[in-house]
Coordinates of C-alpha atoms and ligand atoms in Angstrom, one line a residue:
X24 CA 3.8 -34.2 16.3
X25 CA 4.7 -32.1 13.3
X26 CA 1.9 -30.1 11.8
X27 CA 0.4 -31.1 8.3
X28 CA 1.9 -29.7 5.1
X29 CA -0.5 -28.5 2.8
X30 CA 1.6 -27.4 0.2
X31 CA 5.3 -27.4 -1.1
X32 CA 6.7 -25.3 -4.4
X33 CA 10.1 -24.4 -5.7
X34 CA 10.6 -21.7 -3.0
X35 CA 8.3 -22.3 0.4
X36 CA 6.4 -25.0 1.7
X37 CA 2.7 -23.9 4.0
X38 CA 2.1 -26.1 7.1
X39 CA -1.2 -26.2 8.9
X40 CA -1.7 -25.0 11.9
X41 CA -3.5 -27.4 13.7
X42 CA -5.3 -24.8 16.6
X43 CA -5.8 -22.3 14.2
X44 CA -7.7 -24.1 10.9
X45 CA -8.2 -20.7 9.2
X46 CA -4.2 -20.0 9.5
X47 CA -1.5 -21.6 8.1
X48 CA 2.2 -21.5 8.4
X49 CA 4.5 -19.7 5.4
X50 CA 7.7 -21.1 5.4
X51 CA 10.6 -19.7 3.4
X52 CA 13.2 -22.1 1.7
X53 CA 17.0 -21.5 1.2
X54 CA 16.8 -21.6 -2.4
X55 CA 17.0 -19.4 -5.4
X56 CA 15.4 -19.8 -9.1
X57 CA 15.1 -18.7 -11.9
X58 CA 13.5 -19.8 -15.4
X59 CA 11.6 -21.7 -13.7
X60 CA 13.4 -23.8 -11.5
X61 CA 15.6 -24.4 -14.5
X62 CA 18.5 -22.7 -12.2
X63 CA 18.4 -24.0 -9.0
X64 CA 21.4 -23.2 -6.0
X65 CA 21.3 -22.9 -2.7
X66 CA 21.7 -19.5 -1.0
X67 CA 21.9 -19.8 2.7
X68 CA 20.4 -17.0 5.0
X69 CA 18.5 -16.2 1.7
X70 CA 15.2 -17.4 3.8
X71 CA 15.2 -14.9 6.5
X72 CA 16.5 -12.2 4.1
X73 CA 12.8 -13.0 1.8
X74 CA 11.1 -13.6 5.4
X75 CA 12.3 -9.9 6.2
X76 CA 11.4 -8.4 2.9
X77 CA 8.1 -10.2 3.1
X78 CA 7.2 -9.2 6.3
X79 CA 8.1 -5.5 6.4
X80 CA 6.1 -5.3 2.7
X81 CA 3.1 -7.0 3.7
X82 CA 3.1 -5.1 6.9
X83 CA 3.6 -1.9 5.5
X84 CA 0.5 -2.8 3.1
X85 CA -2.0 -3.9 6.2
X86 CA -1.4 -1.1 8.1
X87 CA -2.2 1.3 5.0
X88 CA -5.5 -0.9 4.9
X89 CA -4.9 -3.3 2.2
X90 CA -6.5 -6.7 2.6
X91 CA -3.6 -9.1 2.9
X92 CA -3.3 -12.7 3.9
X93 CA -0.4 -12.0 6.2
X94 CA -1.0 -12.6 9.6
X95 CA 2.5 -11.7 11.7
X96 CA 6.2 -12.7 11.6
X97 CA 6.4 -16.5 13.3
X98 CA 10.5 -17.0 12.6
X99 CA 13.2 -15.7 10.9
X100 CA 12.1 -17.6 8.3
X101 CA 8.5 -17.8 8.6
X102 CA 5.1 -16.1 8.8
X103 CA 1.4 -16.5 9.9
X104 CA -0.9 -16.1 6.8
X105 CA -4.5 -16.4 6.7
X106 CA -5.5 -20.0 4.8
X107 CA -6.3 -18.7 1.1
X108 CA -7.6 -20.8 -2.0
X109 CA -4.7 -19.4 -4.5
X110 CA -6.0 -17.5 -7.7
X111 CA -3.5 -19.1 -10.1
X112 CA -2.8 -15.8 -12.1
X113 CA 0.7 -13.7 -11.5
X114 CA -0.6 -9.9 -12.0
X115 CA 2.2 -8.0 -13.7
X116 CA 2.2 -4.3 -13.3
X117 CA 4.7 -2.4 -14.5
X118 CA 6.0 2.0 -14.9
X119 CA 9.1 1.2 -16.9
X120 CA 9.2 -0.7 -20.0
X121 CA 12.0 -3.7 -19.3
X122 CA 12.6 -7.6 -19.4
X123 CA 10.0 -9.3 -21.0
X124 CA 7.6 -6.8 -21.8
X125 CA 10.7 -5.9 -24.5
X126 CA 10.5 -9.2 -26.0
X127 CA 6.8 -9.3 -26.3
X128 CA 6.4 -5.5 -27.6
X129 CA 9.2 -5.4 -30.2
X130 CA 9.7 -1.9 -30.9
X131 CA 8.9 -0.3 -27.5
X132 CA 12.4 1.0 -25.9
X133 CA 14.1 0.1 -22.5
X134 CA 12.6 3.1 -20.4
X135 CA 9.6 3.5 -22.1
X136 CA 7.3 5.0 -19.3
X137 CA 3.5 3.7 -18.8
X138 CA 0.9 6.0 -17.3
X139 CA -1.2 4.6 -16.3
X140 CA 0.4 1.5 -14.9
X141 CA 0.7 -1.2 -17.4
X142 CA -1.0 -3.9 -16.5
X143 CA -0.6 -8.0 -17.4
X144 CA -1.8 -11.2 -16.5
X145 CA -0.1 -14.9 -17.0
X146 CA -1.7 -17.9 -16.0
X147 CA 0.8 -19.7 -13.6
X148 CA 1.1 -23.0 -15.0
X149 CA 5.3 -24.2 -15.5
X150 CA 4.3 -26.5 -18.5
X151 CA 3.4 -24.2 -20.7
X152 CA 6.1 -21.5 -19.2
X153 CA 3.4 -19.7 -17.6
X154 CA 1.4 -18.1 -20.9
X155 CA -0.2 -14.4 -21.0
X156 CA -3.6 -14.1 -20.4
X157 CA -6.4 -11.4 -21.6
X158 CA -9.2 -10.6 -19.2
X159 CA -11.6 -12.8 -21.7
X160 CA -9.2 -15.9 -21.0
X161 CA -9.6 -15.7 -17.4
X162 CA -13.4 -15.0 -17.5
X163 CA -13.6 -18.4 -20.1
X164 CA -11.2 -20.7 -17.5
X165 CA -14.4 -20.3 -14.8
X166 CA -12.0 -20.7 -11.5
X167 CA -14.0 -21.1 -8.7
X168 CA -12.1 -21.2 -5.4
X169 CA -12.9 -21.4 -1.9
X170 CA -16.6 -21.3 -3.2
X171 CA -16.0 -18.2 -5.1
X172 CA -16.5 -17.8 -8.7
X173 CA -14.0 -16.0 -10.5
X174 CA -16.1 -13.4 -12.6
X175 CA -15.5 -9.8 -14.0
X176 CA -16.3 -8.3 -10.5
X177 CA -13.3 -9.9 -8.5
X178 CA -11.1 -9.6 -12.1
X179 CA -12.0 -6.0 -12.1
X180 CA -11.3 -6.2 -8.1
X181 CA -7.5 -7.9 -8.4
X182 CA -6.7 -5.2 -11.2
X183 CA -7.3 -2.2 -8.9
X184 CA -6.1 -3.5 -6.5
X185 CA -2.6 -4.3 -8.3
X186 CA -2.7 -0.9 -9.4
X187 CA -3.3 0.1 -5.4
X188 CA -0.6 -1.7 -4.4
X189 CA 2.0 -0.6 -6.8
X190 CA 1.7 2.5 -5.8
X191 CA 1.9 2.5 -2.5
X192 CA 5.2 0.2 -2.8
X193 CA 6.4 2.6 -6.0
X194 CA 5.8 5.6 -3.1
X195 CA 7.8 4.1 0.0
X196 CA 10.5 3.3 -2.5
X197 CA 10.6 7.0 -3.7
X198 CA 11.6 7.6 0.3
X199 CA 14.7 5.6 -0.8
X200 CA 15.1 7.4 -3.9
X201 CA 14.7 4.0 -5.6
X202 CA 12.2 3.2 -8.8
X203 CA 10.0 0.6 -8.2
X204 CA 10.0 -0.9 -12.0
X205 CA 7.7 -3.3 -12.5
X206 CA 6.1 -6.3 -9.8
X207 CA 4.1 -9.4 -9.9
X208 CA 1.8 -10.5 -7.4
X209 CA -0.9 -13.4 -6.3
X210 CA -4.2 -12.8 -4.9
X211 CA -5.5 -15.8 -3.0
X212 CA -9.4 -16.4 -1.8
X213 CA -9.5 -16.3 2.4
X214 CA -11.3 -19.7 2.8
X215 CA -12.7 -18.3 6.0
X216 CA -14.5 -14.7 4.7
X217 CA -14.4 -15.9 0.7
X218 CA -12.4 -12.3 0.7
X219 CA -9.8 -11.7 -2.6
X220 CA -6.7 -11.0 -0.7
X221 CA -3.4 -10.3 -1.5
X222 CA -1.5 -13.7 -0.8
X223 CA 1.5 -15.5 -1.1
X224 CA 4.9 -13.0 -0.7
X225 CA 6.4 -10.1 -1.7
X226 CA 10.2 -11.1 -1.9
X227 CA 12.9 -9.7 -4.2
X228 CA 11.8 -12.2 -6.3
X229 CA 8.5 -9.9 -7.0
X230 CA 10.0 -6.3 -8.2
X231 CA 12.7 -4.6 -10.2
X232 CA 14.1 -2.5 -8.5
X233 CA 16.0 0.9 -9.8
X234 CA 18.2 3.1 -7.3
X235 CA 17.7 6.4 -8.6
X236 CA 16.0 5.3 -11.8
X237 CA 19.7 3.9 -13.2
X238 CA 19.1 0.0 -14.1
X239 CA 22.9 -0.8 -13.8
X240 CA 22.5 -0.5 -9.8
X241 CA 19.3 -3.1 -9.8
X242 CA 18.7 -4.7 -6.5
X243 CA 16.5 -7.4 -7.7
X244 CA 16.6 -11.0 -8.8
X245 CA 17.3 -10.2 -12.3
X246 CA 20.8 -9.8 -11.3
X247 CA 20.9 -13.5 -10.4
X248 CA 19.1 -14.5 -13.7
X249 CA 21.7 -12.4 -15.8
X250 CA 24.5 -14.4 -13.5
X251 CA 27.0 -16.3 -16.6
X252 CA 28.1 -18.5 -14.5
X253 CA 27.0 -19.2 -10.8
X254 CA 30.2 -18.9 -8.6
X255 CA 30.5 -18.5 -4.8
X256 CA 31.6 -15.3 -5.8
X257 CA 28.9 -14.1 -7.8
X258 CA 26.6 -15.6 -5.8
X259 CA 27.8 -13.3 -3.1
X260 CA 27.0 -10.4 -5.0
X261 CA 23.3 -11.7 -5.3
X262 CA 23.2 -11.7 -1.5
X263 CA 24.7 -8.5 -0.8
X264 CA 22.2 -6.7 -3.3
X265 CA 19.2 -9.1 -1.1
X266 CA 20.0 -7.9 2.2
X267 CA 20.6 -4.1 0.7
X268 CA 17.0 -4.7 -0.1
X269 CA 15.5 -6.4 3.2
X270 CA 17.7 -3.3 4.8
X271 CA 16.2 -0.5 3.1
X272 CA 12.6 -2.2 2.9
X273 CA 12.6 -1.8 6.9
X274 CA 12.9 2.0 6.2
X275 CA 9.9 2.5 4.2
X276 CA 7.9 1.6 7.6
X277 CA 9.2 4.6 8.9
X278 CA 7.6 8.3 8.8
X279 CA 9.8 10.6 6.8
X280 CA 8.4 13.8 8.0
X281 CA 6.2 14.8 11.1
X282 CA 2.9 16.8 11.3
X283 CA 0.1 17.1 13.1
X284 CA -3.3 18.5 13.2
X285 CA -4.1 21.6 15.5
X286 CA -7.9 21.8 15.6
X287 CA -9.0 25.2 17.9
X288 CA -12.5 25.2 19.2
X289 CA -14.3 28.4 20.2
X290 CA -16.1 26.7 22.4
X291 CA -16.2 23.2 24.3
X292 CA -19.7 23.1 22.8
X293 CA -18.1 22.1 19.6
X294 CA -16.5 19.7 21.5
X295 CA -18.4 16.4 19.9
X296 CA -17.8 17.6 16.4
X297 CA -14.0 18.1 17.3
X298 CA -13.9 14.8 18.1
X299 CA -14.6 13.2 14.8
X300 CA -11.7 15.3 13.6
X301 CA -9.9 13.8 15.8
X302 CA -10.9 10.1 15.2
X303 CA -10.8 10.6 11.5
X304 CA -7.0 11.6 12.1
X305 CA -6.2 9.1 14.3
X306 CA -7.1 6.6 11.4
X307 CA -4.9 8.2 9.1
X308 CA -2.0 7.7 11.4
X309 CA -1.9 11.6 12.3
X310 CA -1.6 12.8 15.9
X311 CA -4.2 15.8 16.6
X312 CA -4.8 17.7 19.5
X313 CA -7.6 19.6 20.7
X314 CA -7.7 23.7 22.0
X315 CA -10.0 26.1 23.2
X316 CA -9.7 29.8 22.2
X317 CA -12.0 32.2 20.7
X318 CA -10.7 35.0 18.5
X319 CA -13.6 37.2 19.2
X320 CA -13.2 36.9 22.9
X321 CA -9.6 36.1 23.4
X322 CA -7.4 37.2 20.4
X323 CA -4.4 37.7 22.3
X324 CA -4.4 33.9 23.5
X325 CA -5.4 33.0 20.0
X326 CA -1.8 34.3 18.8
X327 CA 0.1 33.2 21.9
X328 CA -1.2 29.3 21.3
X329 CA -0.6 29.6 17.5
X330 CA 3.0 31.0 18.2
X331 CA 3.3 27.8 20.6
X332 CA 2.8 25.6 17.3
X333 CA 4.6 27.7 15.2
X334 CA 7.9 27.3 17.4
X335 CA 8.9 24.0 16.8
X336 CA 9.3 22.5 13.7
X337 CA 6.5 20.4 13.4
X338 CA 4.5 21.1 10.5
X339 CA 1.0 21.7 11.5
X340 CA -2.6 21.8 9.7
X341 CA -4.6 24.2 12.0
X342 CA -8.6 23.4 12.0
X343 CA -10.8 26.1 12.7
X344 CA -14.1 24.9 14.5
X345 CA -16.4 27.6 15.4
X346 CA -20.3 28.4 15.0
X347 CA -22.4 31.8 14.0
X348 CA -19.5 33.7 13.1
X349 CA -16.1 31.9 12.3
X350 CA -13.7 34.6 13.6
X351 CA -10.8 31.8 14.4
X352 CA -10.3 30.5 11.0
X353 CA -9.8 34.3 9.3
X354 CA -7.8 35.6 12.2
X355 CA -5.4 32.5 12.2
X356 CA -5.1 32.6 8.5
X357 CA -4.1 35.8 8.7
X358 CA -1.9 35.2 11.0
X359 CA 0.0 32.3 10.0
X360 CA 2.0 30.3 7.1
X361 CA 0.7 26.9 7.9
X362 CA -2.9 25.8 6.1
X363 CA -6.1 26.7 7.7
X364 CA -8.7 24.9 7.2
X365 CA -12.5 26.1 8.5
X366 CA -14.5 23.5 9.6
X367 CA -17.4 25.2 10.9
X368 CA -20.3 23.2 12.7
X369 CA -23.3 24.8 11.6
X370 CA -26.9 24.4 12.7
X371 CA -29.6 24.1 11.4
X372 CA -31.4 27.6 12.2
X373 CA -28.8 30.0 10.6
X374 CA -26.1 27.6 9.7
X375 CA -26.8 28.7 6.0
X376 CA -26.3 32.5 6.7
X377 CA -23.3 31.4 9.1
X378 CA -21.4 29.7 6.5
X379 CA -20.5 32.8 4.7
X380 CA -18.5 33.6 7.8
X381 CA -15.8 31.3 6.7
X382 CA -16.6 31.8 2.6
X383 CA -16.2 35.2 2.1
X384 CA -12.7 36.6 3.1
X385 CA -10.4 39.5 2.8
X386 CA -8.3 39.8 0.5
X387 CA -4.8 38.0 1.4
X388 CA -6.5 34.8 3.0
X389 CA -5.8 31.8 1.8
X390 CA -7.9 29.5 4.3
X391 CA -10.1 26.6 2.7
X392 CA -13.9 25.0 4.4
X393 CA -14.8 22.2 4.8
X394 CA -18.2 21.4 6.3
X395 CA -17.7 17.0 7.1
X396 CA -15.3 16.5 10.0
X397 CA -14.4 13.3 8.4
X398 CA -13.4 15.3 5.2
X399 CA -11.5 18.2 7.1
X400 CA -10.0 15.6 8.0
X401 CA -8.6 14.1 5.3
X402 CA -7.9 17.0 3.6
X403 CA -5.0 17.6 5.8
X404 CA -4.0 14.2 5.5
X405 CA -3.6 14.8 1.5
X406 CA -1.7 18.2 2.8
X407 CA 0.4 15.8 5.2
X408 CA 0.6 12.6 2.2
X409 CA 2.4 15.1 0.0
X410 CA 5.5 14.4 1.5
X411 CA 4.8 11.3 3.7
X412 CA 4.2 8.4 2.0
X413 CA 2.7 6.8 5.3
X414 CA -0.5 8.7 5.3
X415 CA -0.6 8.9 1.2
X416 CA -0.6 5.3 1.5
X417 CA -3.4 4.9 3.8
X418 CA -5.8 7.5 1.5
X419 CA -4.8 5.2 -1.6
X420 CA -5.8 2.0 0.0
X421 CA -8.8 3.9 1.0
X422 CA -9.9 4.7 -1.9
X423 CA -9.5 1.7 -3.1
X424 CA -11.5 -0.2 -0.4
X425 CA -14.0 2.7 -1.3
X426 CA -14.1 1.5 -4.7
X427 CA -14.3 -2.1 -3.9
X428 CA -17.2 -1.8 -1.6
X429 CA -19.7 0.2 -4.0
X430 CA -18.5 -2.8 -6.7
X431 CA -19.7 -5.2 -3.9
X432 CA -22.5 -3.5 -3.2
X433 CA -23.7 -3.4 -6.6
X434 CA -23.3 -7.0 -7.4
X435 CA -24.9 -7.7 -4.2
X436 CA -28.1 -5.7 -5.6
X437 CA -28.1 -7.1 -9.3
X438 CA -28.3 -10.6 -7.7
X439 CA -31.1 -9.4 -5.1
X440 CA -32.9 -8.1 -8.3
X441 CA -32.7 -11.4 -10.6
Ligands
ATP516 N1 -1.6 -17.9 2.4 C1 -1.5 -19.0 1.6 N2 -2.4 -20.0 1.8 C2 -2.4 -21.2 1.0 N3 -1.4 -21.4 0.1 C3 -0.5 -20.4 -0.1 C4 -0.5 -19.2 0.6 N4 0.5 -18.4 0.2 C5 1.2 -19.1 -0.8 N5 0.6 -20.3 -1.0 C6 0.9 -21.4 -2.0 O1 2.0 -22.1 -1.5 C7 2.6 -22.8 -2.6 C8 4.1 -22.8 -2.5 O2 4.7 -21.6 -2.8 P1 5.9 -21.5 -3.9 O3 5.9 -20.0 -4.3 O4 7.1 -22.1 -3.3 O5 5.4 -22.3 -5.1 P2 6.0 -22.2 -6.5 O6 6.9 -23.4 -6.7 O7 6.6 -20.9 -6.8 O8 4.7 -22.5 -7.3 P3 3.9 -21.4 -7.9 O9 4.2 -21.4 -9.3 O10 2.5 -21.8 -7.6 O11 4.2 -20.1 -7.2 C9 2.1 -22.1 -3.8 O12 1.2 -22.9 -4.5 C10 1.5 -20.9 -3.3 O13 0.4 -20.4 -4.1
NAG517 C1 -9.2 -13.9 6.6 O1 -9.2 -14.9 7.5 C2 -8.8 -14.7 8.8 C3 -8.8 -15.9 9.7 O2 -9.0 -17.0 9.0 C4 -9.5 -13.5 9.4 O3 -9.1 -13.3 10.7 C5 -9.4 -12.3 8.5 O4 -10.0 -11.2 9.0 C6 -9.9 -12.6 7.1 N1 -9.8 -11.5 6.2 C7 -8.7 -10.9 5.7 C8 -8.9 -9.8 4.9 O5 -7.6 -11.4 5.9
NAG518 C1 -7.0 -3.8 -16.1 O1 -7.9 -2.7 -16.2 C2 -7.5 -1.8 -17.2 C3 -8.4 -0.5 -17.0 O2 -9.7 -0.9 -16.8 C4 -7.7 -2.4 -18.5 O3 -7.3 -1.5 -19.5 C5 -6.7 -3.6 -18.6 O4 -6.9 -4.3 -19.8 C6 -7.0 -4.6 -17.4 N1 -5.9 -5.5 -17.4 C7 -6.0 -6.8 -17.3 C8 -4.7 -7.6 -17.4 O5 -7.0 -7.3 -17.1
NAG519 C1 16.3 -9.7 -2.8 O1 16.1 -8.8 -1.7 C2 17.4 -8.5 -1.1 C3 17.0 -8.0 0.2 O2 16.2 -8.9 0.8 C4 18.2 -7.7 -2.1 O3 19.3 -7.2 -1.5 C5 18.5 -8.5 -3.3 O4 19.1 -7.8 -4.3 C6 17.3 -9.2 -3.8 N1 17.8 -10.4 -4.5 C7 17.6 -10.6 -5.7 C8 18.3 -11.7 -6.3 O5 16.8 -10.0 -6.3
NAG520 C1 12.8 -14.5 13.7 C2 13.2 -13.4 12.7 O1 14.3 -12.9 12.7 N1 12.3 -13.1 11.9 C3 12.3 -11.9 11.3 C4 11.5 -11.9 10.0 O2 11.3 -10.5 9.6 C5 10.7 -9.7 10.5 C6 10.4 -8.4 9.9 O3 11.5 -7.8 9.4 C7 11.5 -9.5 11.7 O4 10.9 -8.7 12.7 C8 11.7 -10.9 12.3 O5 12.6 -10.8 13.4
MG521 MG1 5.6 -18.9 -6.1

C-alpha cells in the first residue's frame, strides 16, 4: 500500500512513513515557480537537482551542529526529515541590498551592504502575497504548534539562528568565491522533542547567489523570474545555472585546507588531561595526535619530533602540556613558526606559582596559555577556522547552541519561579 500524504504544495508533497511516525518523507516535484505559482512549467531532472542542493545544504548544516529536520538522502528526489509542525513565517536575511528589499526601501542602492545581517519576516499566506511581518505581529498571531507557543523566546531563537545559518552558508560559498546575497528559510516545530528546527529545504529557490560578488553571473532562481518569455531554450539556461549550483554546493562539504593539532606531553602523567584535548578536537572535526617529550630532559628529541611536523605541509597547532615548570611550550616556541599554545595542567599545591612558567617569557616568544583543555582546544580550532570554513562552521553553530541553551535555561527558571 502506498504510504499516507500529509501534505502537498506548489513544489513537494510529504508522505508518512508508516514504521517511523516521527519521520516523514520529503519529496521533490519537477516543477518551477515563481510569483507565486503565477508561473508554472515543468523542468524535468529539476527534482534531483533541488534533492542535491537540499541534501548537501542541510547536511553541511547538521554536521556543523545546527538543529535541522533533515534526516538522510531516501532518492534522487527525495529525503527523510523529522515530522515538524511548520512555523508559517519565511525568515529573510540578507548582506546585499537587492530584489524586493529595493522596492520596499526606496532610496537604498543595489549593493548596499548590511552589517549586521538584515533581517525580515513575511507571514506565508499566498492570499495576501505573503505580507511583512514585525516581531510584535508575530507575538499578537499567538501560533501555537506541536504544543508549542510561539513567544519572544523561540522568535528571538529562529532570528539567531537565521543569522547562524547565513553565515555558515555565506562562508562555504566564499570557498567558491561566490556571495551568498540574501536567503529565506522555514523553521518547523519537531512534533517528537517540541524542538524549533530548521525545516522544509534549502533549494535554489532559497538564495541569491553572486559568483565573485558580480550579479550579472547569478546562479539563482531570479534568473528564471526575470525569464521574458519561457522557451525550451531559456529554460535550458535555468537548468544549466541549477546544476552549476547543485555541483558546486557538493564542494562546500569538502575541507579546503588541512591541519592538525600536535599536543606534546612531558609526561604520560598528563596523559588524562591530554585527552580532553583530544576529544575537544575531535568534535571540531580536527585530527590530533598525542607525544611524549620533555624539553628539560630530552631537548634534542623535542626538536627532532617538531622537525617531523614541520616537514610536511600540514599546518599544525602545537599544545604544550607540561606541569611545575613548562619548559616545552617556551622551547618549541622558540623554536618554531607554527602557534604554540601552553596548556599547562596545574595542581592545586603550586599550580599558582607554576603558571608563571608559561606567562612570563623571553623576549621573541610569541606562545599563548590556556588553562581549560576544552578551550586550548578551541583556540586552535579558531586558528584552523580562519581558513577552513568546516571547523569555523562548527564554532558558529556552537555558539549559537550556546546561546540558545542559556535562553532555555532561563525561561525554564522564570516559569519554575511563577
Ligand atoms: N519536515 C516537514 N514536516 C512536515 N511538513 C513539512 C516538512 N517540510 C516541509 N513541510 C511542508 O510541506 C508543504 C509542502 O511544501 P511546498 O514548499 O511544496 O509548499 P508550498 O506550495 O511552497 O507552500 P508553502 O507556501 O507552505 O511553502 C509545506 O506546507 C511545507 O511547509
Ligand atoms: C526530532 O525528531 C526526531 C525523530 O522524530 C529525533 O530523532 C530528533 O533527534 C529530533 N530532534 C532534532 C533536532 O531533529
Ligand atoms: C532580529 O533581531 C535583531 C537583533 O536583536 C532585531 O534588530 C530585529 O528586529 C529582529 N528581526 C526580526 C525580523 O524579528
Ligand atoms: C538552482 O540550483 C541549481 C543547482 O541546483 C543552479 O544551477 C540553478 O541556477 C538554480 N536555479 C535557479 C532557477 O535558481
Ligand atoms: C538517489 C539520488 O541520486 N539522490 C541524490 C540526492 O542528493 C544526494 C546528495 O547530493 C545524493 O547523495 C543522492 O545520490
Ligand atoms: Mg514552500
Amino acid at each position: 500500500h502506498s504510504p499516507a500524504k500529509l501534505n502537498e504544495g506548489k513544489t513537494k508533497q510529504i508522505f508518512e512513513l508508516p514504521d517511523q511516525p516521527g519521520l516523514v518523507l520529503v519529496q521533490s516535484m519537477d516543477q518551477i515557480t515563481a510569483g507565486n505559482a503565477v508561473r508554472k512549467d515543468q523542468m524535468e531532472g529539476k527534482a534531483a537537482i533541488a534533492n542535491r542542493t537540499t541534501s548537501s545544504v542541510f547536511k553541511l548544516l547538521q554536521e556543523s551542529g545546527i538543529k535541522t529536520a533533515f534526516v538522510k538522502q531516501h532518492s534522487d528526489t527525495a529525503f527523510v526529515a523529522a515530522r515538524c509542525e511548520m512555523i508559517p513565517i519565511e525568515w529573510v536575511c540578507r548582506r546585499v541590498a537587492t530584489g524586493s528589499f529595493l522596492k520596499r526601501n526606496p532610496g537604498v542602492k543595489e549593493g548596499y551592504r548590511f552589517s549586521p545581517l538584515k533581517m525580515e519576516m513575511f507571514f506565508k499566506d499566498d492570499a495576501n502575497n505573503d505580507p511583512q511581518w514585525s516581531e510584535e505581529q508575530l507575538l499578537a498571531a499567538k501560533f501555537s504548534l506541536a504544543g508549542l507557543a510561539i513567544g519572544q523566546c523561540e522568535v528571538d531563537v529562529m532570528n539567531r539562528s537565521t543569522v547562524a545559518i547565513f553565515e555558515i552558508l555565506e562562508k562555504s560559498w566564499a570557498t567558491q568565491s561566490c556571495t551568498l546575497v540574501d536567503m529565506k528559510i522555514e523553521f518547523g516545530v519537531n512534533v517528537t522533542t517540541q524542538e524549533i528546527v530548521l525545516a522544509d529545504v534549502i533549494d535554489n529557490d532559497s538564495w541569491r547567489l553572486w559568483p565573485a560578488g558580480d550579479r550579472s553571473q547569478q546562479k539563482d532562481k531570479q534568473v528564471y523570474r526575470d525569464l521574458k518569455e519561457v522557451t525550451p531554450e531559456a529554460m535550458q539556461v535555468v537548468k544549466r545555472n541549477f546544476e552549476w549550483v547543485s555541483e558546486r554546493v557538493k564542494l562546500l562539504l569538502e575541507r579546503q585546507a588541512s591541519g592538525r593539532v600536535v599536543v606534546l606531553m612531558g609526561s604520560t602523567s598528563d596523559l588524562a588531561h591530554c585527552e580532553k584535548i583530544r576529544k575537544a578536537c575531535t568534535s571540531y572535526g580536527i585530527p590530533c595526535i598525542l607525544r611524549v617529550t620533555s624539553a628539560h630532559k630530552g631537548p634534542d628529541e623535542t626538536l627532532r619530533i617538531k622537525a617531523e611536523y614541520e616537514g610536511d605541509s600540514v599546518s599544525t597547532v602545537f599544545v604544550a602540556v607540561a606541569g611545575r615548570s613548562n619548559g616545552l611550550g617556551p622551547v618549541m616556541s622558540g623554536n618554531t613558526a607554527y602557534p604554540v599554545i601552553n596548556c599547562p595542567p596545574l595542581t592545586p599545591d603550586w599550580g599558582a606559582q607554576d603558571v608563571w612558567s608559561s606567562l612570563r617569557m623571553p623576549s621573541g616568544l610569541g606562545c599563548s596559555t590556556i588553562l581549560s583543555p576544552e578551550a586550548a582546544a578551541q583556540f586552535a580550532a579558531q586558528i584552523f577556522g580562519l581558513t577552513d570554513h568546516l571547523v569555523w562552521s562548527r564554532l558558529r553553530a556552537s555558539m549559537l547552541n550556546t546561546w540558545v541553551s542559556l535562553k532555555l535555561a532561563d525561561q525554564k527558571l522564570q516559569a519554575c519561579s511563577l
